[in-house]
Amino acid sequence: MSDDERVYSEDDNMMVDDEETALEIAALQDDETLIQRKKEFINHKAALSTLVEEISQKNLDWVQRCDITSMSPLVVENTEDDLDRELKFYQQALEAVTRAKANIKEAGIPFSRPDDYFAEMVKSDSQMARIRQKLLDQQKSIQNSEEAKKQRQLRKYGKQIQQEKIKEREDKKKAALDKIATVKKRLRNANAGDDDDFDIDVNSDDEVKPGSGFVGKSKNGRPLPNKKRQVKNAKFGFGGKKRGLKKNTAASTDDMSGFSVKRNKGSEFTSASKKGKAKRPGKTKRQRTN
């Protein structure tokens, strides 16, 4: 066996011994942990009562101690009921506060802040102004949001009303076109002499209604307006172009049918144009005459 092999074998034996030692120590520690000593509780009532007497400070006034003991014990039937438990705590604290307030009044010690008392604020005025401004901004943003929501609803309602109006107009237009088509078809059938095949009451829709301003029908079947409307139509016309009726055109300029040489060169025309109106004499001439 060489020297190197001998060194390796000795190192292996030492590692095995160390592992066995570690396992034995761990086994002893496990045995110690398994053995648990029973904890003893000692209630020294006499010692505790003495300590309570020392720290009770009964020789001091109540105002200096400010301790309140509840007159009724706290009884909670179900400790898992959070609402009932907190309510019992609230009632006990309320009872203690009421008794303490009575004791303070009896001692004659003021506990309410006077109306004219001004204390230094914990927060500075600038910080309170920032907080107030922040609250105002939040309130304004909420109001703007509500107003925007209201406007959206109004626009939505307005669009709905607009769509209904558009649909109503389309329905009326469609009904009018259908009626016109029906009348045209009746007229075509009447002109063709085919009244037997197309038996529809023609006068059912086209009859003159009372109060409509029409007094009868013309030869072509159209309703005639009343006499007053006919006179106005004959005098002023009805429909058509109104502008530029008196404007000169090339045809009106070349038309000399209305020109009269005798009327334009007559004695009346020349004498009237030459003679003119007599002028009033001046002030000096009127004075001389007088």
Short mmCIF file of C-alpha atoms in Angstrom, two decimals:
data_model
loop_
_atom_site.label_atom_id
_atom_site.label_comp_id
_atom_site.label_asym_id
_atom_site.label_seq_id
_atom_site.Cartn_x
_atom_site.Cartn_y
_atom_site.Cartn_z
CA MET A 1 0.00 0.00 0.00
CA SER A 2 1.37 3.37 -0.96
CA ASP A 3 1.48 6.45 1.26
CA ASP A 4 -1.32 8.18 -0.63
CA GLU A 5 -3.68 5.24 -0.24
CA ARG A 6 -2.87 5.06 3.48
CA VAL A 7 -3.73 8.77 3.93
CA TYR A 8 -7.07 8.33 2.08
CA SER A 9 -8.06 5.35 4.27
CA GLU A 10 -7.30 7.25 7.50
CA ASP A 11 -9.37 10.23 6.33
CA ASP A 12 -12.32 7.96 5.56
CA ASN A 13 -12.17 6.38 9.02
CA MET A 14 -12.13 9.82 10.67
CA MET A 15 -15.21 10.94 8.66
CA VAL A 16 -17.11 7.81 9.70
CA ASP A 17 -16.24 8.38 13.37
CA ASP A 18 -17.40 12.00 13.18
CA GLU A 19 -20.74 10.97 11.65
CA GLU A 20 -21.34 8.37 14.39
CA THR A 21 -20.56 10.92 17.09
CA ALA A 22 -22.94 13.45 15.58
CA LEU A 23 -25.73 10.87 15.39
CA GLU A 24 -25.25 9.93 19.06
CA ILE A 25 -25.41 13.59 20.16
CA ALA A 26 -28.59 14.14 18.12
CA ALA A 27 -30.20 11.06 19.69
CA LEU A 28 -29.42 12.32 23.21
CA GLN A 29 -30.91 15.75 22.39
CA ASP A 30 -34.06 14.13 21.05
CA ASP A 31 -34.47 12.21 24.28
CA GLU A 32 -34.18 15.39 26.31
CA THR A 33 -36.75 17.19 24.17
CA LEU A 34 -39.17 14.32 24.48
CA ILE A 35 -39.12 14.62 28.25
CA GLN A 36 -41.28 17.70 29.04
CA ARG A 37 -41.52 19.02 32.50
CA LYS A 38 -44.96 19.97 33.78
CA LYS A 39 -45.36 23.71 34.40
CA GLU A 40 -46.59 24.57 37.87
CA PHE A 41 -48.95 27.52 38.40
CA ILE A 42 -48.82 29.19 41.81
CA ASN A 43 -51.59 31.60 42.88
CA HIS A 44 -50.26 33.66 45.77
CA LYS A 45 -53.45 35.41 46.78
CA ALA A 46 -51.95 37.03 49.87
CA ALA A 47 -49.03 38.51 47.92
CA LEU A 48 -51.29 39.74 45.15
CA SER A 49 -53.67 41.34 47.62
CA THR A 50 -50.77 43.13 49.26
CA LEU A 51 -49.58 44.49 45.94
CA VAL A 52 -53.08 45.68 45.10
CA GLU A 53 -53.28 47.51 48.41
CA GLU A 54 -49.96 49.21 47.70
CA ILE A 55 -50.90 50.47 44.24
CA SER A 56 -54.59 51.20 44.94
CA GLN A 57 -53.90 54.74 46.25
CA LYS A 58 -57.18 54.86 48.10
CA ASN A 59 -55.93 57.67 50.25
CA LEU A 60 -56.02 60.04 47.20
CA ASP A 61 -59.11 61.85 45.98
CA TRP A 62 -61.10 60.40 43.12
CA VAL A 63 -60.30 63.41 40.90
CA GLN A 64 -56.64 62.47 41.09
CA ARG A 65 -57.30 58.78 40.48
CA CYS A 66 -60.21 58.92 37.97
CA ASP A 67 -60.92 55.19 38.25
CA ILE A 68 -64.40 53.74 37.66
CA THR A 69 -65.46 50.19 38.38
CA SER A 70 -68.54 48.85 36.65
CA MET A 71 -71.42 48.07 38.95
CA SER A 72 -72.70 45.17 36.85
CA PRO A 73 -70.49 42.35 35.61
CA LEU A 74 -69.92 41.92 31.90
CA VAL A 75 -71.79 38.82 30.72
CA VAL A 76 -71.49 37.72 27.10
CA GLU A 77 -73.46 34.63 26.22
CA ASN A 78 -71.77 33.96 22.89
CA THR A 79 -68.18 35.18 22.72
CA GLU A 80 -68.10 34.57 18.96
CA ASP A 81 -70.88 37.09 18.38
CA ASP A 82 -68.92 40.27 17.63
CA LEU A 83 -71.96 42.54 17.58
CA ASP A 84 -73.26 41.39 20.98
CA ARG A 85 -69.80 41.56 22.52
CA GLU A 86 -69.09 45.08 21.26
CA LEU A 87 -72.55 46.20 22.40
CA LYS A 88 -71.79 44.99 25.95
CA PHE A 89 -68.50 46.91 25.90
CA TYR A 90 -70.32 50.03 24.71
CA GLN A 91 -72.93 49.80 27.47
CA GLN A 92 -70.27 49.31 30.14
CA ALA A 93 -68.24 52.28 28.87
CA LEU A 94 -71.37 54.45 28.71
CA GLU A 95 -72.19 53.62 32.31
CA ALA A 96 -68.64 54.50 33.40
CA VAL A 97 -68.71 57.83 31.54
CA THR A 98 -72.06 58.78 33.09
CA ARG A 99 -70.79 58.08 36.61
CA ALA A 100 -67.51 59.89 35.98
CA LYS A 101 -69.36 62.96 34.68
CA ALA A 102 -71.51 63.03 37.83
CA ASN A 103 -68.40 62.77 40.04
CA ILE A 104 -66.67 65.63 38.19
CA LYS A 105 -69.77 67.85 38.54
CA GLU A 106 -69.94 67.02 42.23
CA ALA A 107 -66.28 68.00 42.65
CA GLY A 108 -67.00 71.33 40.91
CA ILE A 109 -64.33 70.90 38.22
CA PRO A 110 -65.19 72.29 34.77
CA PHE A 111 -64.70 69.81 31.95
CA SER A 112 -66.41 71.53 28.98
CA ARG A 113 -64.56 74.09 26.87
CA PRO A 114 -66.02 77.62 27.10
CA ASP A 115 -67.52 79.20 24.02
CA ASP A 116 -64.97 82.04 24.05
CA TYR A 117 -61.96 79.76 24.42
CA PHE A 118 -59.56 79.78 21.48
CA ALA A 119 -56.98 77.04 21.39
CA GLU A 120 -54.09 76.71 18.97
CA MET A 121 -54.94 74.38 16.13
CA VAL A 122 -52.86 71.29 15.59
CA LYS A 123 -52.81 71.97 11.84
CA SER A 124 -51.79 75.29 10.34
CA ASP A 125 -54.15 77.56 8.44
CA SER A 126 -52.39 76.91 5.14
CA GLN A 127 -52.79 73.16 5.54
CA MET A 128 -56.47 73.57 6.44
CA ALA A 129 -56.92 75.80 3.38
CA ARG A 130 -55.39 73.10 1.17
CA ILE A 131 -57.66 70.48 2.72
CA ARG A 132 -60.70 72.72 2.24
CA GLN A 133 -59.73 73.39 -1.38
CA LYS A 134 -59.26 69.68 -1.97
CA LEU A 135 -62.71 68.94 -0.58
CA LEU A 136 -64.22 71.68 -2.77
CA ASP A 137 -62.46 70.26 -5.84
CA GLN A 138 -63.77 66.80 -5.07
CA GLN A 139 -67.30 68.12 -4.64
CA LYS A 140 -67.03 70.08 -7.90
CA SER A 141 -65.74 67.04 -9.78
CA ILE A 142 -68.66 65.00 -8.45
CA GLN A 143 -71.10 67.69 -9.57
CA ASN A 144 -69.47 67.87 -13.02
CA SER A 145 -69.66 64.11 -13.32
CA GLU A 146 -73.34 64.10 -12.40
CA GLU A 147 -74.02 66.93 -14.85
CA ALA A 148 -72.17 65.11 -17.65
CA LYS A 149 -74.12 61.96 -16.89
CA LYS A 150 -77.37 63.92 -17.01
CA GLN A 151 -76.38 65.53 -20.33
CA ARG A 152 -75.55 62.10 -21.79
CA GLN A 153 -78.95 60.82 -20.76
CA LEU A 154 -80.64 63.89 -22.26
CA ARG A 155 -78.71 63.48 -25.53
CA LYS A 156 -79.65 59.83 -25.62
CA TYR A 157 -83.30 60.71 -25.02
CA GLY A 158 -83.10 63.49 -27.63
CA LYS A 159 -81.65 61.10 -30.21
CA GLN A 160 -84.43 58.65 -29.47
CA ILE A 161 -87.07 61.36 -29.94
CA GLN A 162 -85.35 62.50 -33.15
CA GLN A 163 -85.35 58.97 -34.52
CA GLU A 164 -89.03 58.62 -33.70
CA LYS A 165 -89.79 61.92 -35.49
CA ILE A 166 -87.76 60.86 -38.53
CA LYS A 167 -89.55 57.53 -38.62
CA GLU A 168 -92.91 59.29 -38.32
CA ARG A 169 -92.06 61.63 -41.22
CA GLU A 170 -90.90 58.70 -43.33
CA ASP A 171 -94.13 56.86 -42.60
CA LYS A 172 -96.17 59.93 -43.58
CA LYS A 173 -94.14 60.36 -46.76
CA LYS A 174 -94.56 56.73 -47.64
CA ALA A 175 -98.31 56.93 -47.02
CA ALA A 176 -98.53 60.06 -49.21
CA LEU A 177 -96.57 58.39 -52.02
CA ASP A 178 -98.78 55.32 -51.81
CA LYS A 179 -101.86 57.51 -51.99
CA ILE A 180 -100.47 59.38 -55.02
CA ALA A 181 -99.66 56.11 -56.74
CA THR A 182 -103.17 54.85 -56.04
CA VAL A 183 -104.74 58.02 -57.48
CA LYS A 184 -102.55 57.84 -60.58
CA LYS A 185 -103.55 54.25 -61.10
CA ARG A 186 -107.22 55.14 -60.76
CA LEU A 187 -106.83 57.97 -63.27
CA ARG A 188 -105.10 55.66 -65.74
CA ASN A 189 -107.84 53.09 -65.34
CA ALA A 190 -110.50 55.78 -65.71
CA ASN A 191 -108.90 57.07 -68.93
CA ALA A 192 -108.58 53.56 -70.30
CA GLY A 193 -112.26 52.88 -69.57
CA ASP A 194 -111.49 49.91 -67.40
CA ASP A 195 -113.67 50.85 -64.47
CA ASP A 196 -115.19 47.38 -64.10
CA ASP A 197 -111.92 45.57 -63.50
CA PHE A 198 -110.61 48.14 -61.02
CA ASP A 199 -113.64 48.64 -58.81
CA ILE A 200 -112.47 51.16 -56.20
CA ASP A 201 -114.39 54.11 -54.90
CA VAL A 202 -112.52 56.99 -56.51
CA ASN A 203 -114.33 59.69 -54.57
CA SER A 204 -113.56 58.09 -51.22
CA ASP A 205 -110.24 59.90 -50.76
CA ASP A 206 -110.58 62.79 -53.24
CA GLU A 207 -113.98 64.17 -52.28
CA VAL A 208 -114.08 67.82 -51.28
CA LYS A 209 -114.18 68.13 -47.50
CA PRO A 210 -116.14 70.95 -45.86
CA GLY A 211 -113.99 73.80 -44.58
CA SER A 212 -111.04 72.93 -46.85
CA GLY A 213 -111.37 76.11 -48.98
CA PHE A 214 -112.51 74.28 -52.17
CA VAL A 215 -115.94 74.62 -53.75
CA GLY A 216 -115.88 71.98 -56.45
CA LYS A 217 -113.85 70.28 -59.13
CA SER A 218 -112.55 71.43 -62.49
CA LYS A 219 -112.86 69.55 -65.78
CA ASN A 220 -109.63 67.65 -65.18
CA GLY A 221 -110.82 66.49 -61.75
CA ARG A 222 -108.79 68.94 -59.64
CA PRO A 223 -110.55 70.78 -56.78
CA LEU A 224 -111.48 74.42 -57.44
CA PRO A 225 -110.78 77.16 -54.88
CA ASN A 226 -113.51 79.47 -53.60
CA LYS A 227 -114.57 82.66 -55.44
CA LYS A 228 -112.42 84.97 -53.36
CA ARG A 229 -109.33 82.90 -54.04
CA GLN A 230 -110.15 82.77 -57.77
CA VAL A 231 -110.43 86.60 -57.95
CA LYS A 232 -107.10 87.04 -56.19
CA ASN A 233 -105.47 84.51 -58.47
CA ALA A 234 -106.80 86.35 -61.51
CA LYS A 235 -105.58 89.70 -60.16
CA PHE A 236 -102.22 88.85 -58.60
CA GLY A 237 -101.41 85.49 -60.14
CA PHE A 238 -100.57 82.35 -58.30
CA GLY A 239 -97.11 80.88 -58.17
CA GLY A 240 -94.32 81.39 -60.63
CA LYS A 241 -91.46 83.83 -60.79
CA LYS A 242 -91.98 87.15 -59.01
CA ARG A 243 -88.61 88.86 -59.30
CA GLY A 244 -87.41 90.70 -62.38
CA LEU A 245 -90.84 91.06 -64.00
CA LYS A 246 -90.26 94.79 -64.72
CA LYS A 247 -86.66 94.38 -65.75
CA ASN A 248 -85.76 95.39 -69.33
CA THR A 249 -84.66 92.67 -71.66
CA ALA A 250 -83.51 92.65 -75.27
CA ALA A 251 -87.02 91.80 -76.47
CA SER A 252 -88.68 94.54 -74.40
CA THR A 253 -86.09 97.11 -75.58
CA ASP A 254 -86.65 96.25 -79.25
CA ASP A 255 -90.44 96.31 -78.84
CA MET A 256 -91.65 99.75 -80.06
CA SER A 257 -95.36 98.90 -80.20
CA GLY A 258 -96.19 101.11 -77.25
CA PHE A 259 -94.41 104.21 -78.64
CA SER A 260 -96.60 107.01 -80.11
CA VAL A 261 -95.05 109.87 -82.08
CA LYS A 262 -98.21 111.93 -81.87
CA ARG A 263 -98.44 111.66 -78.11
CA ASN A 264 -94.75 112.42 -77.54
CA LYS A 265 -94.63 115.44 -79.98
CA GLY A 266 -98.03 116.87 -79.29
CA SER A 267 -98.76 120.42 -78.16
CA GLU A 268 -99.69 119.39 -74.70
CA PHE A 269 -96.44 117.55 -74.20
CA THR A 270 -94.25 120.39 -75.58
CA SER A 271 -96.10 123.21 -73.87
CA ALA A 272 -96.07 121.47 -70.56
CA SER A 273 -92.39 120.72 -70.83
CA LYS A 274 -91.41 124.25 -71.93
CA LYS A 275 -93.75 126.30 -69.81
CA GLY A 276 -93.08 124.63 -66.53
CA LYS A 277 -94.08 126.10 -63.16
CA ALA A 278 -94.14 129.89 -62.53
CA LYS A 279 -91.37 131.02 -60.22
CA ARG A 280 -92.05 133.11 -57.16
CA PRO A 281 -90.64 136.69 -57.40
CA GLY A 282 -87.81 137.70 -55.09
CA LYS A 283 -88.12 139.64 -51.85
CA THR A 284 -86.97 143.00 -53.32
CA LYS A 285 -89.38 142.74 -56.24
CA ARG A 286 -92.24 141.89 -53.94
CA GLN A 287 -91.44 144.97 -51.80
CA ARG A 288 -91.41 147.24 -54.86
CA THR A 289 -94.73 145.85 -55.97
CA ASN A 290 -96.23 146.55 -52.59
#
